[in-house]
């Protein structure tokens, strides 16, 4: 008994199963997690180490190199790259692609152990390395809280209260603050006043440090109790710092001097600030909220919305809470758009089937071949924990055309047999059971075409791996339902044959006669026909060189990024002031709905593919929310033109968000040298590369990642004179730091905050510090006299130095970066590749291409391990189905010819061919093989009925013309809704044009190749 016979004989079980699928599918759909993009792990960790006072080169050699040397021992390591700046080392570690999210925690433990081993050998003064293994943490909900009429301290208090409330919302994993200014208590000290009161800086600093320390006075026993001794004297308010007494000798007498007599106590924030946030022109603090893993983002967003609305009722007027990015809205819109596309595709397929096969057959195929497989897929997705997102929903649309194939073949076979007068039940059993095994084999072959994506260990495999899973589930279910539900529905719904219809051959119409004549011609002139097709294929392969190439397309997010780089070394206050001009322009643009400016470093990661820029006082980023997708394109074009005209002093990059594996710079040419390569040589190579890019109109925003050299003030310490004066380098450094930034002299406790107390010179002296360093008075330790700095130095030099030293895999490396100008990245790279290759590199130096080229290369190479098992399985099934090699050769031989349609479609629509289009090409191969298998199976069946080889081939093609054309038509028209989606448009174009040509090839070329390989003469 076959499945069709079982389902017909056991109808009660079948009907009950149908009811379970309907109820379960609808229920599971609403229980599935919803995401904008599939989750994939960012296999990067950042190790940050401070080394105050050290130059970039000292940081590199004494901190960065030691850490990298130890990290090199990790077998899990893929790449290690770093940038060393004055006083700061930032090392980033990429882990090999085969370590996915479930294995990463163990890798980070190994990383921590390696770093801990190096800590004792770091130079004195270096801080403890901080390991950030949450580099890929995504804060999907980003709020800006600003104030109108409130002080910054009041705003900060309200924001912290909001954080406490939002952190306990169900489904929220973490709430961070961005833009909070660090508190400071400043003691503005006049150098002249210190000298007048005969005080040294060391005296009042030591007094401050000892006064506010937590002291342990022990315990005492009193009768039956043991009591803790707790002396008072700690500062309870900032004003009490001014009351602190310092002893001094004035005019020969011991005097008690209060801190307020020699310094002004100011409560404020770190100056200069480390980073700043402004939203719609107002200073703001951001609340970054991350949902817990596995949560339905839409539901979490709804709960956060509800709690925020409750909090808003309690906040005073003037506290503004506005969204910067809201993942639940993005997900809802993404799911809604895909569901509309899916519904449209189903409607188009049903309409086509109703026209070509009739309303009742169309309904049967739609229910058994589309509705039930989709509902069943939702059930399996819920069981396996596959969320609804861009890839899984797209997979359903891709699979839809192949899903109906099985139902079309079975329904068409039943219709033909009923029309020929066969009993309904027998017709259903025979039509479903006969091709059951070939259909199953063809179905497995079809979804195995996607296996290389699933098996890929690169990021794209983790990102798009669910494509294979969902396609496989839906296609297998479509086969099961075509064997069970479709026969039942055909028995119940197909009309009775008309009188005399049984004696009529359904394949004698004008269309079928014309098709027979065409096949007769191609089989007779087989070499000419196949030779011409090979010629068309060669033209398509050559023409493919002119098809634009693209790795991943832009996102449909209604947001624009504007990166701003002032000259290296620019004060953050200046960067902030200059940025306001761009903010004002974009805020006044008709497409803009809100503007957020992040100054000093990039925003928290609120979109998985985009990572934040490292801290830099000369960097800022503006996030612009737009009103529409058309507004995104308009804003990018207008802003790009405006900044080129009005902001010549800085580099400004206006760009859209992208999807999938995202490269911050699409074009990167990296020059690296041996070990500690000469920076000047690296800069010369980079400048040559930058000039090549500047000379081509295809490139824009050209820069070098080492940035421009900056100047430093370098007092020349005279060791002999300083020793006679008792002034050490530390004394010299302290007085200079106190003259500007200030030195930390204590801690003030305010609730759970430890606020540094900073001593610095008064405002008038700080403003003149850069030009009067040699006039400062330096007091040696344990001394009461002071000497001018000019007595212990031999002048002040202003040398140029490298502000950043980048390394790649422990080699000094400098990278030339740029963006394509109205072309794709491969087009730009190909245009300049010959000139880059012509550059003469010194011995030991090398040139490597990074950016989109390297990402695309890695993702393509990562498909290779999965291609081998996929091809083996597909070939084995083809040989097993026919117990012959020649049918397999026909199946494989016809696939390359779909390039004729793909190249034509891409050139006609000027759609770039990239990773998503590659998925379409892979699905085409599965569709083609499936149709060929069904056709060749019918040839064998005809031979079994006693037909001559020629008639067996021709009549098999004639009988499969309707199912193949209908299946191709449903797939081609089913992808039409995807043409409006920027992510899937390349795949839709690939399938649309490729399958039109592929269907023709299947019906004409396959019989001709069969006649050639089996040497069947024409009749």
JSON list of N, CA and C in Angstrom, two decimals, residues 705-767:
[
{"chain": "A", "resi": 705, "resn": "UNK", "atom": "N", "xyz": [43.93, 54.78, 7.44]},
{"chain": "A", "resi": 705, "resn": "UNK", "atom": "CA", "xyz": [43.46, 54.55, 8.81]},
{"chain": "A", "resi": 705, "resn": "UNK", "atom": "C", "xyz": [44.45, 54.97, 9.90]},
{"chain": "A", "resi": 706, "resn": "UNK", "atom": "N", "xyz": [45.71, 55.29, 9.52]},
{"chain": "A", "resi": 706, "resn": "UNK", "atom": "CA", "xyz": [46.63, 55.84, 10.52]},
{"chain": "A", "resi": 706, "resn": "UNK", "atom": "C", "xyz": [46.38, 57.32, 10.75]},
{"chain": "A", "resi": 707, "resn": "UNK", "atom": "N", "xyz": [45.51, 57.89, 9.94]},
{"chain": "A", "resi": 707, "resn": "UNK", "atom": "CA", "xyz": [45.19, 59.32, 9.98]},
{"chain": "A", "resi": 707, "resn": "UNK", "atom": "C", "xyz": [46.46, 60.17, 9.80]},
{"chain": "A", "resi": 708, "resn": "UNK", "atom": "N", "xyz": [46.29, 61.50, 9.86]},
{"chain": "A", "resi": 708, "resn": "UNK", "atom": "CA", "xyz": [47.44, 62.41, 9.69]},
{"chain": "A", "resi": 708, "resn": "UNK", "atom": "C", "xyz": [48.26, 62.47, 10.98]},
{"chain": "A", "resi": 709, "resn": "UNK", "atom": "N", "xyz": [49.54, 62.74, 10.83]},
{"chain": "A", "resi": 709, "resn": "UNK", "atom": "CA", "xyz": [50.37, 62.92, 12.01]},
{"chain": "A", "resi": 709, "resn": "UNK", "atom": "C", "xyz": [49.90, 64.14, 12.80]},
{"chain": "A", "resi": 710, "resn": "UNK", "atom": "N", "xyz": [50.14, 64.10, 14.10]},
{"chain": "A", "resi": 710, "resn": "UNK", "atom": "CA", "xyz": [49.76, 65.23, 14.96]},
{"chain": "A", "resi": 710, "resn": "UNK", "atom": "C", "xyz": [51.00, 65.73, 15.70]},
{"chain": "A", "resi": 711, "resn": "UNK", "atom": "N", "xyz": [50.88, 66.93, 16.23]},
{"chain": "A", "resi": 711, "resn": "UNK", "atom": "CA", "xyz": [51.98, 67.52, 16.99]},
{"chain": "A", "resi": 711, "resn": "UNK", "atom": "C", "xyz": [51.82, 67.25, 18.47]},
{"chain": "A", "resi": 712, "resn": "UNK", "atom": "N", "xyz": [52.93, 67.17, 19.15]},
{"chain": "A", "resi": 712, "resn": "UNK", "atom": "CA", "xyz": [52.94, 66.99, 20.60]},
{"chain": "A", "resi": 712, "resn": "UNK", "atom": "C", "xyz": [53.89, 68.03, 21.20]},
{"chain": "A", "resi": 713, "resn": "UNK", "atom": "N", "xyz": [53.65, 68.40, 22.45]},
{"chain": "A", "resi": 713, "resn": "UNK", "atom": "CA", "xyz": [54.56, 69.28, 23.19]},
{"chain": "A", "resi": 713, "resn": "UNK", "atom": "C", "xyz": [55.54, 68.39, 23.94]},
{"chain": "A", "resi": 714, "resn": "UNK", "atom": "N", "xyz": [56.81, 68.59, 23.70]},
{"chain": "A", "resi": 714, "resn": "UNK", "atom": "CA", "xyz": [57.82, 67.71, 24.28]},
{"chain": "A", "resi": 714, "resn": "UNK", "atom": "C", "xyz": [58.90, 68.52, 25.01]},
{"chain": "A", "resi": 715, "resn": "UNK", "atom": "N", "xyz": [58.67, 68.80, 26.32]},
{"chain": "A", "resi": 715, "resn": "UNK", "atom": "CA", "xyz": [59.73, 69.49, 27.10]},
{"chain": "A", "resi": 715, "resn": "UNK", "atom": "C", "xyz": [60.97, 68.59, 27.20]},
{"chain": "A", "resi": 716, "resn": "UNK", "atom": "N", "xyz": [62.13, 69.16, 26.91]},
{"chain": "A", "resi": 716, "resn": "UNK", "atom": "CA", "xyz": [63.37, 68.38, 26.93]},
{"chain": "A", "resi": 716, "resn": "UNK", "atom": "C", "xyz": [63.95, 68.40, 28.34]},
{"chain": "A", "resi": 717, "resn": "UNK", "atom": "N", "xyz": [63.74, 67.34, 29.07]},
{"chain": "A", "resi": 717, "resn": "UNK", "atom": "CA", "xyz": [64.14, 67.22, 30.47]},
{"chain": "A", "resi": 717, "resn": "UNK", "atom": "C", "xyz": [65.67, 67.16, 30.56]},
{"chain": "A", "resi": 718, "resn": "UNK", "atom": "N", "xyz": [66.24, 68.11, 31.33]},
{"chain": "A", "resi": 718, "resn": "UNK", "atom": "CA", "xyz": [67.69, 68.14, 31.54]},
{"chain": "A", "resi": 718, "resn": "UNK", "atom": "C", "xyz": [67.99, 67.40, 32.83]},
{"chain": "A", "resi": 719, "resn": "UNK", "atom": "N", "xyz": [68.57, 66.24, 32.70]},
{"chain": "A", "resi": 719, "resn": "UNK", "atom": "CA", "xyz": [68.74, 65.35, 33.84]},
{"chain": "A", "resi": 719, "resn": "UNK", "atom": "C", "xyz": [69.67, 65.94, 34.90]},
{"chain": "A", "resi": 720, "resn": "UNK", "atom": "N", "xyz": [70.78, 66.60, 34.48]},
{"chain": "A", "resi": 720, "resn": "UNK", "atom": "CA", "xyz": [71.75, 67.10, 35.45]},
{"chain": "A", "resi": 720, "resn": "UNK", "atom": "C", "xyz": [71.15, 68.24, 36.28]},
{"chain": "A", "resi": 721, "resn": "UNK", "atom": "N", "xyz": [70.57, 69.23, 35.60]},
{"chain": "A", "resi": 721, "resn": "UNK", "atom": "CA", "xyz": [70.02, 70.37, 36.34]},
{"chain": "A", "resi": 721, "resn": "UNK", "atom": "C", "xyz": [68.85, 69.94, 37.20]},
{"chain": "A", "resi": 722, "resn": "UNK", "atom": "N", "xyz": [68.07, 69.01, 36.70]},
{"chain": "A", "resi": 722, "resn": "UNK", "atom": "CA", "xyz": [66.92, 68.56, 37.47]},
{"chain": "A", "resi": 722, "resn": "UNK", "atom": "C", "xyz": [67.35, 67.83, 38.73]},
{"chain": "A", "resi": 723, "resn": "UNK", "atom": "N", "xyz": [68.44, 67.07, 38.62]},
{"chain": "A", "resi": 723, "resn": "UNK", "atom": "CA", "xyz": [68.92, 66.35, 39.81]},
{"chain": "A", "resi": 723, "resn": "UNK", "atom": "C", "xyz": [69.38, 67.34, 40.88]},
{"chain": "A", "resi": 724, "resn": "UNK", "atom": "N", "xyz": [70.12, 68.39, 40.47]},
{"chain": "A", "resi": 724, "resn": "UNK", "atom": "CA", "xyz": [70.55, 69.39, 41.45]},
{"chain": "A", "resi": 724, "resn": "UNK", "atom": "C", "xyz": [69.34, 70.08, 42.09]},
{"chain": "A", "resi": 725, "resn": "UNK", "atom": "N", "xyz": [68.27, 70.25, 41.31]},
{"chain": "A", "resi": 725, "resn": "UNK", "atom": "CA", "xyz": [67.08, 70.92, 41.86]},
{"chain": "A", "resi": 725, "resn": "UNK", "atom": "C", "xyz": [66.18, 69.94, 42.59]},
{"chain": "A", "resi": 726, "resn": "UNK", "atom": "N", "xyz": [66.46, 68.64, 42.49]},
{"chain": "A", "resi": 726, "resn": "UNK", "atom": "CA", "xyz": [65.64, 67.63, 43.16]},
{"chain": "A", "resi": 726, "resn": "UNK", "atom": "C", "xyz": [64.32, 67.36, 42.46]},
{"chain": "A", "resi": 727, "resn": "UNK", "atom": "N", "xyz": [64.23, 67.73, 41.18]},
{"chain": "A", "resi": 727, "resn": "UNK", "atom": "CA", "xyz": [62.98, 67.56, 40.42]},
{"chain": "A", "resi": 727, "resn": "UNK", "atom": "C", "xyz": [63.07, 66.30, 39.55]},
{"chain": "A", "resi": 728, "resn": "UNK", "atom": "N", "xyz": [62.16, 65.41, 39.79]},
{"chain": "A", "resi": 728, "resn": "UNK", "atom": "CA", "xyz": [62.12, 64.18, 38.98]},
{"chain": "A", "resi": 728, "resn": "UNK", "atom": "C", "xyz": [61.19, 64.37, 37.78]},
{"chain": "A", "resi": 729, "resn": "UNK", "atom": "N", "xyz": [61.23, 63.41, 36.84]},
{"chain": "A", "resi": 729, "resn": "UNK", "atom": "CA", "xyz": [60.32, 63.47, 35.69]},
{"chain": "A", "resi": 729, "resn": "UNK", "atom": "C", "xyz": [58.87, 63.38, 36.14]},
{"chain": "A", "resi": 730, "resn": "UNK", "atom": "N", "xyz": [58.66, 62.62, 37.22]},
{"chain": "A", "resi": 730, "resn": "UNK", "atom": "CA", "xyz": [57.29, 62.51, 37.74]},
{"chain": "A", "resi": 730, "resn": "UNK", "atom": "C", "xyz": [56.82, 63.84, 38.30]},
{"chain": "A", "resi": 731, "resn": "UNK", "atom": "N", "xyz": [57.71, 64.57, 38.99]},
{"chain": "A", "resi": 731, "resn": "UNK", "atom": "CA", "xyz": [57.34, 65.91, 39.47]},
{"chain": "A", "resi": 731, "resn": "UNK", "atom": "C", "xyz": [56.98, 66.82, 38.31]},
{"chain": "A", "resi": 732, "resn": "UNK", "atom": "N", "xyz": [57.79, 66.74, 37.26]},
{"chain": "A", "resi": 732, "resn": "UNK", "atom": "CA", "xyz": [57.56, 67.58, 36.08]},
{"chain": "A", "resi": 732, "resn": "UNK", "atom": "C", "xyz": [56.23, 67.23, 35.42]},
{"chain": "A", "resi": 733, "resn": "UNK", "atom": "N", "xyz": [55.96, 65.94, 35.27]},
{"chain": "A", "resi": 733, "resn": "UNK", "atom": "CA", "xyz": [54.71, 65.51, 34.63]},
{"chain": "A", "resi": 733, "resn": "UNK", "atom": "C", "xyz": [53.50, 65.93, 35.46]},
{"chain": "A", "resi": 734, "resn": "UNK", "atom": "N", "xyz": [53.61, 65.83, 36.78]},
{"chain": "A", "resi": 734, "resn": "UNK", "atom": "CA", "xyz": [52.47, 66.15, 37.62]},
{"chain": "A", "resi": 734, "resn": "UNK", "atom": "C", "xyz": [52.09, 67.63, 37.55]},
{"chain": "A", "resi": 735, "resn": "UNK", "atom": "N", "xyz": [53.09, 68.47, 37.57]},
{"chain": "A", "resi": 735, "resn": "UNK", "atom": "CA", "xyz": [52.78, 69.90, 37.54]},
{"chain": "A", "resi": 735, "resn": "UNK", "atom": "C", "xyz": [52.19, 70.29, 36.19]},
{"chain": "A", "resi": 736, "resn": "UNK", "atom": "N", "xyz": [52.65, 69.64, 35.14]},
{"chain": "A", "resi": 736, "resn": "UNK", "atom": "CA", "xyz": [52.10, 69.94, 33.82]},
{"chain": "A", "resi": 736, "resn": "UNK", "atom": "C", "xyz": [50.68, 69.41, 33.67]},
{"chain": "A", "resi": 737, "resn": "UNK", "atom": "N", "xyz": [50.43, 68.23, 34.22]},
{"chain": "A", "resi": 737, "resn": "UNK", "atom": "CA", "xyz": [49.07, 67.69, 34.15]},
{"chain": "A", "resi": 737, "resn": "UNK", "atom": "C", "xyz": [48.12, 68.52, 34.99]},
{"chain": "A", "resi": 738, "resn": "UNK", "atom": "N", "xyz": [48.61, 68.97, 36.15]},
{"chain": "A", "resi": 738, "resn": "UNK", "atom": "CA", "xyz": [47.75, 69.79, 37.02]},
{"chain": "A", "resi": 738, "resn": "UNK", "atom": "C", "xyz": [47.43, 71.13, 36.36]},
{"chain": "A", "resi": 739, "resn": "UNK", "atom": "N", "xyz": [48.29, 71.59, 35.50]},
{"chain": "A", "resi": 739, "resn": "UNK", "atom": "CA", "xyz": [48.08, 72.89, 34.88]},
{"chain": "A", "resi": 739, "resn": "UNK", "atom": "C", "xyz": [46.97, 72.87, 33.84]},
{"chain": "A", "resi": 740, "resn": "UNK", "atom": "N", "xyz": [46.54, 71.66, 33.42]},
{"chain": "A", "resi": 740, "resn": "UNK", "atom": "CA", "xyz": [45.51, 71.58, 32.37]},
{"chain": "A", "resi": 740, "resn": "UNK", "atom": "C", "xyz": [44.39, 70.63, 32.76]},
{"chain": "A", "resi": 741, "resn": "UNK", "atom": "N", "xyz": [44.62, 69.33, 32.60]},
{"chain": "A", "resi": 741, "resn": "UNK", "atom": "CA", "xyz": [43.57, 68.35, 32.90]},
{"chain": "A", "resi": 741, "resn": "UNK", "atom": "C", "xyz": [43.31, 68.22, 34.40]},
{"chain": "A", "resi": 742, "resn": "UNK", "atom": "N", "xyz": [44.36, 68.38, 35.20]},
{"chain": "A", "resi": 742, "resn": "UNK", "atom": "CA", "xyz": [44.23, 68.18, 36.64]},
{"chain": "A", "resi": 742, "resn": "UNK", "atom": "C", "xyz": [44.63, 66.78, 37.04]},
{"chain": "A", "resi": 743, "resn": "UNK", "atom": "N", "xyz": [44.91, 66.61, 38.32]},
{"chain": "A", "resi": 743, "resn": "UNK", "atom": "CA", "xyz": [45.29, 65.31, 38.86]},
{"chain": "A", "resi": 743, "resn": "UNK", "atom": "C", "xyz": [44.29, 64.90, 39.93]},
{"chain": "A", "resi": 744, "resn": "UNK", "atom": "N", "xyz": [44.00, 63.62, 39.98]},
{"chain": "A", "resi": 744, "resn": "UNK", "atom": "CA", "xyz": [43.06, 63.09, 40.97]},
{"chain": "A", "resi": 744, "resn": "UNK", "atom": "C", "xyz": [43.75, 63.06, 42.33]},
{"chain": "A", "resi": 745, "resn": "UNK", "atom": "N", "xyz": [43.10, 63.70, 43.30]},
{"chain": "A", "resi": 745, "resn": "UNK", "atom": "CA", "xyz": [43.70, 63.80, 44.63]},
{"chain": "A", "resi": 745, "resn": "UNK", "atom": "C", "xyz": [42.85, 63.12, 45.70]},
{"chain": "A", "resi": 746, "resn": "UNK", "atom": "N", "xyz": [41.74, 62.53, 45.34]},
{"chain": "A", "resi": 746, "resn": "UNK", "atom": "CA", "xyz": [40.90, 61.89, 46.34]},
{"chain": "A", "resi": 746, "resn": "UNK", "atom": "C", "xyz": [39.60, 61.42, 45.73]},
{"chain": "A", "resi": 747, "resn": "UNK", "atom": "N", "xyz": [38.75, 60.85, 46.59]},
{"chain": "A", "resi": 747, "resn": "UNK", "atom": "CA", "xyz": [37.45, 60.36, 46.16]},
{"chain": "A", "resi": 747, "resn": "UNK", "atom": "C", "xyz": [36.37, 60.91, 47.09]},
{"chain": "A", "resi": 748, "resn": "UNK", "atom": "N", "xyz": [35.26, 61.30, 46.48]},
{"chain": "A", "resi": 748, "resn": "UNK", "atom": "CA", "xyz": [34.11, 61.75, 47.27]},
{"chain": "A", "resi": 748, "resn": "UNK", "atom": "C", "xyz": [32.98, 60.74, 47.07]},
{"chain": "A", "resi": 749, "resn": "UNK", "atom": "N", "xyz": [32.42, 60.27, 48.19]},
{"chain": "A", "resi": 749, "resn": "UNK", "atom": "CA", "xyz": [31.37, 59.25, 48.12]},
{"chain": "A", "resi": 749, "resn": "UNK", "atom": "C", "xyz": [30.00, 59.91, 48.15]},
{"chain": "A", "resi": 750, "resn": "UNK", "atom": "N", "xyz": [29.23, 59.62, 47.11]},
{"chain": "A", "resi": 750, "resn": "UNK", "atom": "CA", "xyz": [27.86, 60.12, 47.04]},
{"chain": "A", "resi": 750, "resn": "UNK", "atom": "C", "xyz": [26.95, 58.94, 46.73]},
{"chain": "A", "resi": 751, "resn": "UNK", "atom": "N", "xyz": [26.27, 58.44, 47.74]},
{"chain": "A", "resi": 751, "resn": "UNK", "atom": "CA", "xyz": [25.45, 57.23, 47.60]},
{"chain": "A", "resi": 751, "resn": "UNK", "atom": "C", "xyz": [26.33, 56.10, 47.08]},
{"chain": "A", "resi": 752, "resn": "UNK", "atom": "N", "xyz": [25.98, 55.57, 45.88]},
{"chain": "A", "resi": 752, "resn": "UNK", "atom": "CA", "xyz": [26.77, 54.46, 45.34]},
{"chain": "A", "resi": 752, "resn": "UNK", "atom": "C", "xyz": [27.83, 54.91, 44.35]},
{"chain": "A", "resi": 753, "resn": "UNK", "atom": "N", "xyz": [28.03, 56.23, 44.23]},
{"chain": "A", "resi": 753, "resn": "UNK", "atom": "CA", "xyz": [29.02, 56.77, 43.31]},
{"chain": "A", "resi": 753, "resn": "UNK", "atom": "C", "xyz": [30.30, 57.13, 44.04]},
{"chain": "A", "resi": 754, "resn": "UNK", "atom": "N", "xyz": [31.43, 56.87, 43.40]},
{"chain": "A", "resi": 754, "resn": "UNK", "atom": "CA", "xyz": [32.72, 57.35, 43.87]},
{"chain": "A", "resi": 754, "resn": "UNK", "atom": "C", "xyz": [33.17, 58.43, 42.89]},
{"chain": "A", "resi": 755, "resn": "UNK", "atom": "N", "xyz": [33.12, 59.67, 43.32]},
{"chain": "A", "resi": 755, "resn": "UNK", "atom": "CA", "xyz": [33.40, 60.80, 42.44]},
{"chain": "A", "resi": 755, "resn": "UNK", "atom": "C", "xyz": [34.83, 61.27, 42.67]},
{"chain": "A", "resi": 756, "resn": "UNK", "atom": "N", "xyz": [35.67, 61.24, 41.63]},
{"chain": "A", "resi": 756, "resn": "UNK", "atom": "CA", "xyz": [37.06, 61.71, 41.81]},
{"chain": "A", "resi": 756, "resn": "UNK", "atom": "C", "xyz": [37.11, 63.20, 42.15]},
{"chain": "A", "resi": 757, "resn": "UNK", "atom": "N", "xyz": [38.02, 63.55, 43.05]},
{"chain": "A", "resi": 757, "resn": "UNK", "atom": "CA", "xyz": [38.32, 64.95, 43.36]},
{"chain": "A", "resi": 757, "resn": "UNK", "atom": "C", "xyz": [39.58, 65.30, 42.58]},
{"chain": "A", "resi": 758, "resn": "UNK", "atom": "N", "xyz": [39.48, 66.31, 41.74]},
{"chain": "A", "resi": 758, "resn": "UNK", "atom": "CA", "xyz": [40.56, 66.65, 40.82]},
{"chain": "A", "resi": 758, "resn": "UNK", "atom": "C", "xyz": [41.09, 68.05, 41.14]},
{"chain": "A", "resi": 759, "resn": "UNK", "atom": "N", "xyz": [42.38, 68.13, 41.35]},
{"chain": "A", "resi": 759, "resn": "UNK", "atom": "CA", "xyz": [43.03, 69.43, 41.56]},
{"chain": "A", "resi": 759, "resn": "UNK", "atom": "C", "xyz": [43.63, 69.91, 40.24]},
{"chain": "A", "resi": 760, "resn": "UNK", "atom": "N", "xyz": [43.35, 71.15, 39.91]},
{"chain": "A", "resi": 760, "resn": "UNK", "atom": "CA", "xyz": [43.87, 71.72, 38.66]},
{"chain": "A", "resi": 760, "resn": "UNK", "atom": "C", "xyz": [44.07, 73.22, 38.84]},
{"chain": "A", "resi": 761, "resn": "UNK", "atom": "N", "xyz": [44.78, 73.81, 37.92]},
{"chain": "A", "resi": 761, "resn": "UNK", "atom": "CA", "xyz": [44.99, 75.25, 37.98]},
{"chain": "A", "resi": 761, "resn": "UNK", "atom": "C", "xyz": [43.70, 75.99, 37.64]},
{"chain": "A", "resi": 762, "resn": "UNK", "atom": "N", "xyz": [43.66, 77.25, 38.00]},
{"chain": "A", "resi": 762, "resn": "UNK", "atom": "CA", "xyz": [42.47, 78.05, 37.74]},
{"chain": "A", "resi": 762, "resn": "UNK", "atom": "C", "xyz": [42.31, 78.24, 36.22]},
{"chain": "A", "resi": 763, "resn": "UNK", "atom": "N", "xyz": [41.10, 78.65, 35.80]},
{"chain": "A", "resi": 763, "resn": "UNK", "atom": "CA", "xyz": [40.75, 78.75, 34.39]},
{"chain": "A", "resi": 763, "resn": "UNK", "atom": "C", "xyz": [41.75, 79.59, 33.59]},
{"chain": "A", "resi": 764, "resn": "UNK", "atom": "N", "xyz": [42.13, 80.76, 34.13]},
{"chain": "A", "resi": 764, "resn": "UNK", "atom": "CA", "xyz": [43.03, 81.65, 33.40]},
{"chain": "A", "resi": 764, "resn": "UNK", "atom": "C", "xyz": [44.36, 80.99, 33.14]},
{"chain": "A", "resi": 765, "resn": "UNK", "atom": "N", "xyz": [44.87, 80.21, 34.09]},
{"chain": "A", "resi": 765, "resn": "UNK", "atom": "CA", "xyz": [46.14, 79.53, 33.91]},
{"chain": "A", "resi": 765, "resn": "UNK", "atom": "C", "xyz": [46.01, 78.34, 32.96]},
{"chain": "A", "resi": 766, "resn": "UNK", "atom": "N", "xyz": [44.85, 77.64, 32.99]},
{"chain": "A", "resi": 766, "resn": "UNK", "atom": "CA", "xyz": [44.66, 76.49, 32.10]},
{"chain": "A", "resi": 766, "resn": "UNK", "atom": "C", "xyz": [44.61, 76.92, 30.64]},
{"chain": "A", "resi": 767, "resn": "UNK", "atom": "N", "xyz": [43.99, 78.06, 30.38]},
{"chain": "A", "resi": 767, "resn": "UNK", "atom": "CA", "xyz": [43.90, 78.52, 29.01]},
{"chain": "A", "resi": 767, "resn": "UNK", "atom": "C", "xyz": [45.25, 78.89, 28.42]}
]
